[in-house]
mmCIF file of C-alpha atoms and ligand atoms in Angstrom:
data_model
loop_
_atom_site.group_PDB
_atom_site.id
_atom_site.type_symbol
_atom_site.label_atom_id
_atom_site.label_comp_id
_atom_site.label_asym_id
_atom_site.label_seq_id
_atom_site.Cartn_x
_atom_site.Cartn_y
_atom_site.Cartn_z
ATOM 1 C CA UNK E 1 0.018 0.080 0.102
ATOM 2 C CA UNK E 2 1.142 3.437 -0.897
ATOM 3 C CA UNK E 3 2.188 5.110 2.413
ATOM 4 C CA UNK E 4 -0.028 8.089 1.842
ATOM 5 C CA UNK E 5 -3.023 5.893 1.554
ATOM 6 C CA UNK E 6 -1.954 4.009 4.529
ATOM 7 C CA UNK E 7 -1.705 7.165 6.591
ATOM 8 C CA UNK E 8 -5.214 8.360 5.298
ATOM 9 C CA UNK E 9 -6.574 4.871 6.280
ATOM 10 C CA UNK E 10 -5.066 5.142 9.675
ATOM 11 C CA UNK E 11 -6.446 8.524 10.179
ATOM 12 C CA UNK E 12 -9.913 7.282 9.322
ATOM 13 C CA UNK E 13 -9.675 4.311 11.609
ATOM 14 C CA UNK E 14 -8.754 6.806 14.384
ATOM 15 C CA UNK E 15 -11.521 9.053 13.548
ATOM 16 C CA UNK E 16 -14.007 6.084 13.636
ATOM 17 C CA UNK E 17 -12.671 5.070 16.924
ATOM 18 C CA UNK E 18 -12.775 8.452 18.507
ATOM 19 C CA UNK E 19 -16.478 8.803 17.353
ATOM 20 C CA UNK E 20 -17.316 5.600 18.993
ATOM 21 C CA UNK E 21 -15.673 6.281 22.181
ATOM 22 C CA UNK E 22 -17.481 9.783 22.294
ATOM 23 C CA UNK E 23 -20.864 8.039 21.627
ATOM 24 C CA UNK E 24 -20.215 5.374 24.357
ATOM 25 C CA UNK E 25 -18.318 7.638 26.958
ATOM 26 C CA UNK E 26 -21.105 8.616 29.127
ATOM 27 C CA UNK E 27 -22.685 5.101 29.714
ATOM 28 C CA UNK E 28 -19.102 3.579 30.127
ATOM 29 C CA UNK E 29 -18.937 5.469 33.476
ATOM 30 C CA UNK E 30 -21.279 2.877 34.885
ATOM 31 C CA UNK E 31 -19.792 -0.399 36.091
ATOM 32 C CA UNK E 32 -22.051 -3.335 36.330
ATOM 33 C CA UNK E 33 -23.591 -3.134 39.798
ATOM 34 C CA UNK E 34 -22.395 -6.541 41.024
ATOM 35 C CA UNK E 35 -23.942 -6.024 44.450
ATOM 36 C CA UNK E 36 -27.266 -4.897 43.154
ATOM 37 C CA UNK E 37 -29.099 -7.578 45.196
ATOM 38 C CA UNK E 38 -27.526 -6.227 48.400
ATOM 39 C CA UNK E 39 -29.772 -3.027 47.715
ATOM 40 C CA UNK E 40 -33.399 -2.878 48.302
ATOM 41 C CA UNK E 41 -35.838 -4.548 45.899
ATOM 42 C CA UNK E 42 -38.410 -1.703 46.020
ATOM 43 C CA UNK E 43 -40.981 -2.612 43.412
ATOM 44 C CA UNK E 44 -41.797 -5.426 40.815
ATOM 45 C CA UNK E 45 -43.464 -4.418 37.482
ATOM 46 C CA UNK E 46 -45.548 -6.629 35.267
ATOM 47 C CA UNK E 47 -45.160 -5.183 31.757
ATOM 48 C CA UNK E 48 -48.123 -6.568 29.625
ATOM 49 C CA UNK E 49 -47.022 -4.692 26.636
ATOM 50 C CA UNK E 50 -43.631 -6.607 26.216
ATOM 51 C CA UNK E 51 -44.551 -9.677 28.330
ATOM 52 C CA UNK E 52 -41.831 -8.858 30.883
ATOM 53 C CA UNK E 53 -41.409 -9.292 34.694
ATOM 54 C CA UNK E 54 -39.092 -6.608 36.057
ATOM 55 C CA UNK E 55 -37.493 -6.188 39.418
ATOM 56 C CA UNK E 56 -36.306 -2.723 40.513
ATOM 57 C CA UNK E 57 -33.444 -2.407 43.016
ATOM 58 C CA UNK E 58 -31.983 0.631 44.645
ATOM 59 C CA UNK E 59 -28.664 1.181 46.548
ATOM 60 C CA UNK E 60 -27.938 2.568 48.881
ATOM 61 C CA UNK E 61 -31.068 2.292 50.957
ATOM 62 C CA UNK E 62 -30.638 5.945 52.081
ATOM 63 C CA UNK E 63 -31.976 6.885 48.596
ATOM 64 C CA UNK E 64 -35.407 5.789 49.876
ATOM 65 C CA UNK E 65 -35.259 8.211 52.737
ATOM 66 C CA UNK E 66 -34.509 11.052 50.431
ATOM 67 C CA UNK E 67 -37.591 10.107 48.239
ATOM 68 C CA UNK E 68 -39.688 9.977 51.435
ATOM 69 C CA UNK E 69 -38.660 13.564 52.052
ATOM 70 C CA UNK E 70 -39.451 14.591 48.403
ATOM 71 C CA UNK E 71 -35.859 15.228 47.696
ATOM 72 C CA UNK E 72 -33.712 14.474 44.571
ATOM 73 C CA UNK E 73 -31.894 11.108 45.028
ATOM 74 C CA UNK E 74 -28.381 11.433 46.573
ATOM 75 C CA UNK E 75 -25.210 11.220 44.666
ATOM 76 C CA UNK E 76 -24.081 7.543 44.445
ATOM 77 C CA UNK E 77 -27.546 6.360 43.864
ATOM 78 C CA UNK E 78 -27.650 3.272 41.582
ATOM 79 C CA UNK E 79 -31.059 2.014 40.325
ATOM 80 C CA UNK E 80 -30.968 -1.419 38.588
ATOM 81 C CA UNK E 81 -34.031 -2.714 36.599
ATOM 82 C CA UNK E 82 -33.698 -6.461 35.973
ATOM 83 C CA UNK E 83 -35.701 -7.532 33.050
ATOM 84 C CA UNK E 84 -36.982 -11.014 32.780
ATOM 85 C CA UNK E 85 -39.320 -12.720 30.141
ATOM 86 C CA UNK E 86 -42.596 -13.311 31.849
ATOM 87 C CA UNK E 87 -43.538 -17.164 31.895
ATOM 88 C CA UNK E 88 -46.038 -17.774 29.104
ATOM 89 C CA UNK E 89 -49.038 -20.284 28.765
ATOM 90 C CA UNK E 90 -49.582 -22.146 25.665
ATOM 91 C CA UNK E 91 -51.369 -19.436 23.972
ATOM 92 C CA UNK E 92 -48.491 -16.999 24.436
ATOM 93 C CA UNK E 93 -50.023 -15.017 27.312
ATOM 94 C CA UNK E 94 -48.294 -14.317 30.610
ATOM 95 C CA UNK E 95 -49.240 -16.717 33.356
ATOM 96 C CA UNK E 96 -50.314 -15.334 36.668
ATOM 97 C CA UNK E 97 -49.273 -16.489 40.009
ATOM 98 C CA UNK E 98 -51.394 -16.683 43.210
ATOM 99 C CA UNK E 99 -51.089 -12.979 43.767
ATOM 100 C CA UNK E 100 -52.416 -12.310 40.076
ATOM 101 C CA UNK E 101 -48.708 -11.267 39.106
ATOM 102 C CA UNK E 102 -46.460 -12.480 36.270
ATOM 103 C CA UNK E 103 -43.840 -14.985 36.922
ATOM 104 C CA UNK E 104 -40.161 -14.802 36.560
ATOM 105 C CA UNK E 105 -38.912 -16.439 33.342
ATOM 106 C CA UNK E 106 -35.537 -16.089 31.464
ATOM 107 C CA UNK E 107 -33.257 -13.138 32.183
ATOM 108 C CA UNK E 108 -33.284 -10.479 29.328
ATOM 109 C CA UNK E 109 -30.732 -7.998 30.664
ATOM 110 C CA UNK E 110 -30.138 -5.043 33.162
ATOM 111 C CA UNK E 111 -30.967 -1.390 32.747
ATOM 112 C CA UNK E 112 -29.034 0.689 35.178
ATOM 113 C CA UNK E 113 -29.145 4.495 36.026
ATOM 114 C CA UNK E 114 -26.467 5.912 38.258
ATOM 115 C CA UNK E 115 -26.067 9.471 39.623
ATOM 116 C CA UNK E 116 -22.673 11.076 40.607
ATOM 117 C CA UNK E 117 -21.635 14.507 41.411
ATOM 118 C CA UNK E 118 -20.676 16.462 38.282
ATOM 119 C CA UNK E 119 -21.811 13.745 35.736
ATOM 120 C CA UNK E 120 -23.854 14.789 32.802
ATOM 121 C CA UNK E 121 -22.164 18.067 32.247
ATOM 122 C CA UNK E 122 -21.123 17.340 28.712
ATOM 123 C CA UNK E 123 -24.777 16.816 27.481
ATOM 124 C CA UNK E 124 -26.719 19.630 25.636
ATOM 125 C CA UNK E 125 -29.739 20.786 27.846
ATOM 126 C CA UNK E 126 -32.289 19.079 25.625
ATOM 127 C CA UNK E 127 -30.827 15.593 26.505
ATOM 128 C CA UNK E 128 -29.210 16.067 29.904
ATOM 129 C CA UNK E 129 -30.901 14.227 32.774
ATOM 130 C CA UNK E 130 -29.407 16.168 35.572
ATOM 131 C CA UNK E 131 -26.294 14.121 36.970
ATOM 132 C CA UNK E 132 -27.745 10.684 35.802
ATOM 133 C CA UNK E 133 -25.939 8.446 33.427
ATOM 134 C CA UNK E 134 -27.582 5.310 31.877
ATOM 135 C CA UNK E 135 -26.362 1.876 30.765
ATOM 136 C CA UNK E 136 -27.621 -1.384 29.507
ATOM 137 C CA UNK E 137 -26.062 -4.747 30.170
ATOM 138 C CA UNK E 138 -26.569 -8.091 28.768
ATOM 139 C CA UNK E 139 -27.449 -11.284 30.903
ATOM 140 C CA UNK E 140 -23.778 -12.044 30.881
ATOM 141 C CA UNK E 141 -23.331 -8.548 32.701
ATOM 142 C CA UNK E 142 -21.448 -7.041 29.762
ATOM 143 C CA UNK E 143 -22.240 -3.701 28.232
ATOM 144 C CA UNK E 144 -24.995 -4.106 25.757
ATOM 145 C CA UNK E 145 -23.447 -2.455 22.675
ATOM 146 C CA UNK E 146 -26.765 -2.537 20.799
ATOM 147 C CA UNK E 147 -28.434 -0.345 23.283
ATOM 148 C CA UNK E 148 -29.607 3.150 22.264
ATOM 149 C CA UNK E 149 -28.615 5.101 25.386
ATOM 150 C CA UNK E 150 -29.743 8.414 23.869
ATOM 151 C CA UNK E 151 -33.303 7.002 24.040
ATOM 152 C CA UNK E 152 -32.970 6.324 27.738
ATOM 153 C CA UNK E 153 -32.356 10.016 28.298
ATOM 154 C CA UNK E 154 -35.192 11.065 25.895
ATOM 155 C CA UNK E 155 -37.716 9.015 27.525
ATOM 156 C CA UNK E 156 -37.001 9.477 31.185
ATOM 157 C CA UNK E 157 -36.312 13.349 30.590
ATOM 158 C CA UNK E 158 -39.987 14.506 30.476
ATOM 159 C CA UNK E 159 -40.785 13.445 34.014
ATOM 160 C CA UNK E 160 -41.922 16.096 36.314
ATOM 161 C CA UNK E 161 -38.887 17.773 38.231
ATOM 162 C CA UNK E 162 -39.754 16.534 41.558
ATOM 163 C CA UNK E 163 -39.351 12.816 40.433
ATOM 164 C CA UNK E 164 -35.731 13.313 39.605
ATOM 165 C CA UNK E 165 -35.950 11.595 36.194
ATOM 166 C CA UNK E 166 -37.044 8.349 38.044
ATOM 167 C CA UNK E 167 -40.477 6.760 36.784
ATOM 168 C CA UNK E 168 -40.816 4.732 39.941
ATOM 169 C CA UNK E 169 -40.058 7.669 42.343
ATOM 170 C CA UNK E 170 -43.462 7.048 44.102
ATOM 171 C CA UNK E 171 -42.659 3.478 44.652
ATOM 172 C CA UNK E 172 -39.402 4.410 46.314
ATOM 173 C CA UNK E 173 -41.283 7.028 48.453
ATOM 174 C CA UNK E 174 -43.960 4.416 49.441
ATOM 175 C CA UNK E 175 -41.499 1.618 50.241
ATOM 176 C CA UNK E 176 -41.824 0.625 53.848
ATOM 177 C CA UNK E 177 -38.522 0.399 55.549
HETATM 178 C C1 HEC I 1 -39.781 4.518 25.976
HETATM 179 C C2 HEC I 1 -39.546 4.944 27.282
HETATM 180 C C3 HEC I 1 -38.293 4.474 28.083
HETATM 181 C C4 HEC I 1 -36.900 4.179 27.558
HETATM 182 C C5 HEC I 1 -36.495 4.413 26.107
HETATM 183 C C6 HEC I 1 -36.203 3.826 28.624
HETATM 184 N N1 HEC I 1 -36.795 3.671 29.818
HETATM 185 FE FE1 HEC I 1 -36.166 3.335 31.631
HETATM 186 N N2 HEC I 1 -38.096 3.312 32.288
HETATM 187 C C7 HEC I 1 -39.155 3.508 31.590
HETATM 188 C C8 HEC I 1 -40.432 3.268 32.362
HETATM 189 C C9 HEC I 1 -41.824 3.515 32.087
HETATM 190 C C10 HEC I 1 -39.852 2.842 33.798
HETATM 191 C C11 HEC I 1 -40.708 2.377 34.806
HETATM 192 C C12 HEC I 1 -40.687 0.749 34.996
HETATM 193 C C13 HEC I 1 -41.318 0.144 34.078
HETATM 194 O O1 HEC I 1 -42.407 0.333 33.593
HETATM 195 O O2 HEC I 1 -40.726 -0.855 33.457
HETATM 196 C C14 HEC I 1 -38.500 2.751 33.637
HETATM 197 C C15 HEC I 1 -37.704 2.580 34.713
HETATM 198 C C16 HEC I 1 -36.245 2.452 34.531
HETATM 199 C C17 HEC I 1 -35.342 2.289 35.680
HETATM 200 C C18 HEC I 1 -35.885 2.108 37.084
HETATM 201 C C19 HEC I 1 -35.845 3.471 37.628
HETATM 202 C C20 HEC I 1 -37.049 4.272 37.199
HETATM 203 O O3 HEC I 1 -36.783 5.304 36.413
HETATM 204 O O4 HEC I 1 -38.164 4.003 37.524
HETATM 205 C C21 HEC I 1 -34.188 2.331 35.069
HETATM 206 C C22 HEC I 1 -32.902 2.158 35.906
HETATM 207 C C23 HEC I 1 -34.251 2.491 33.807
HETATM 208 N N3 HEC I 1 -35.558 2.634 33.402
HETATM 209 C C24 HEC I 1 -33.086 2.465 32.855
HETATM 210 C C25 HEC I 1 -33.189 2.811 31.558
HETATM 211 C C26 HEC I 1 -32.011 2.599 30.565
HETATM 212 C C27 HEC I 1 -30.650 2.329 30.980
HETATM 213 C C28 HEC I 1 -32.609 2.970 29.344
HETATM 214 C C29 HEC I 1 -31.943 2.746 28.215
HETATM 215 C C30 HEC I 1 -31.157 1.704 27.713
HETATM 216 C C31 HEC I 1 -33.922 3.129 29.534
HETATM 217 N N4 HEC I 1 -34.475 3.147 30.762
HETATM 218 C C32 HEC I 1 -34.689 3.577 28.429
HETATM 219 C C33 HEC I 1 -39.340 4.082 30.185
HETATM 220 C C34 HEC I 1 -38.280 4.043 29.467
#
């Protein structure tokens, strides 16, 4: 290969790599929350639309106290939403347990949001969710490269300000502990 072409090709590869890194940088601040089960399982959601059973964990538990006071969640809060397929009957509908709830099937993945002091500053105001970052992990606990993290910001952003971008804020507030 002509050395000029080789240089151009190398420059292109670097540019592609930089673009990729920039796109992933925010979510990559979040490490897989290996200890999520040591946090508080504060609510369970049956999602009829996508036939999922979801467990929502928070750590540290002091985030619940903040929600009870109607405050934003503290720096260091990690919310882990564990997605499972609902167990289906022969007609393809989720089966219901004795409490009328879905049952836990195969693990689909993990959606995580984490808040730290100073995070989020690089986002334009129309995307930024305060100091929260988002990440999606596969059942093997690896980063899910196929996830569209911008969509996470876009869907959580319009929530009323007193919910701190958290859909289940009222469930945190109501959790008895
Ligand atoms: C189309 C809207 C939408 C998108 C996109 C979305 N979420 Fe959510 N998210 C929700 C809703 C609604 C809930 C409440 C729980 C439920 O219904 O499953 C939720 C709950 C959560 C929770 C539990 C805390 C809370 O806010 O209640 C986490 C963590 C979370 N999402 C992370 C993510 C991540 C990470 C992504 C992107 C990979 C993402 N979400 C994309 C709508 C969305």
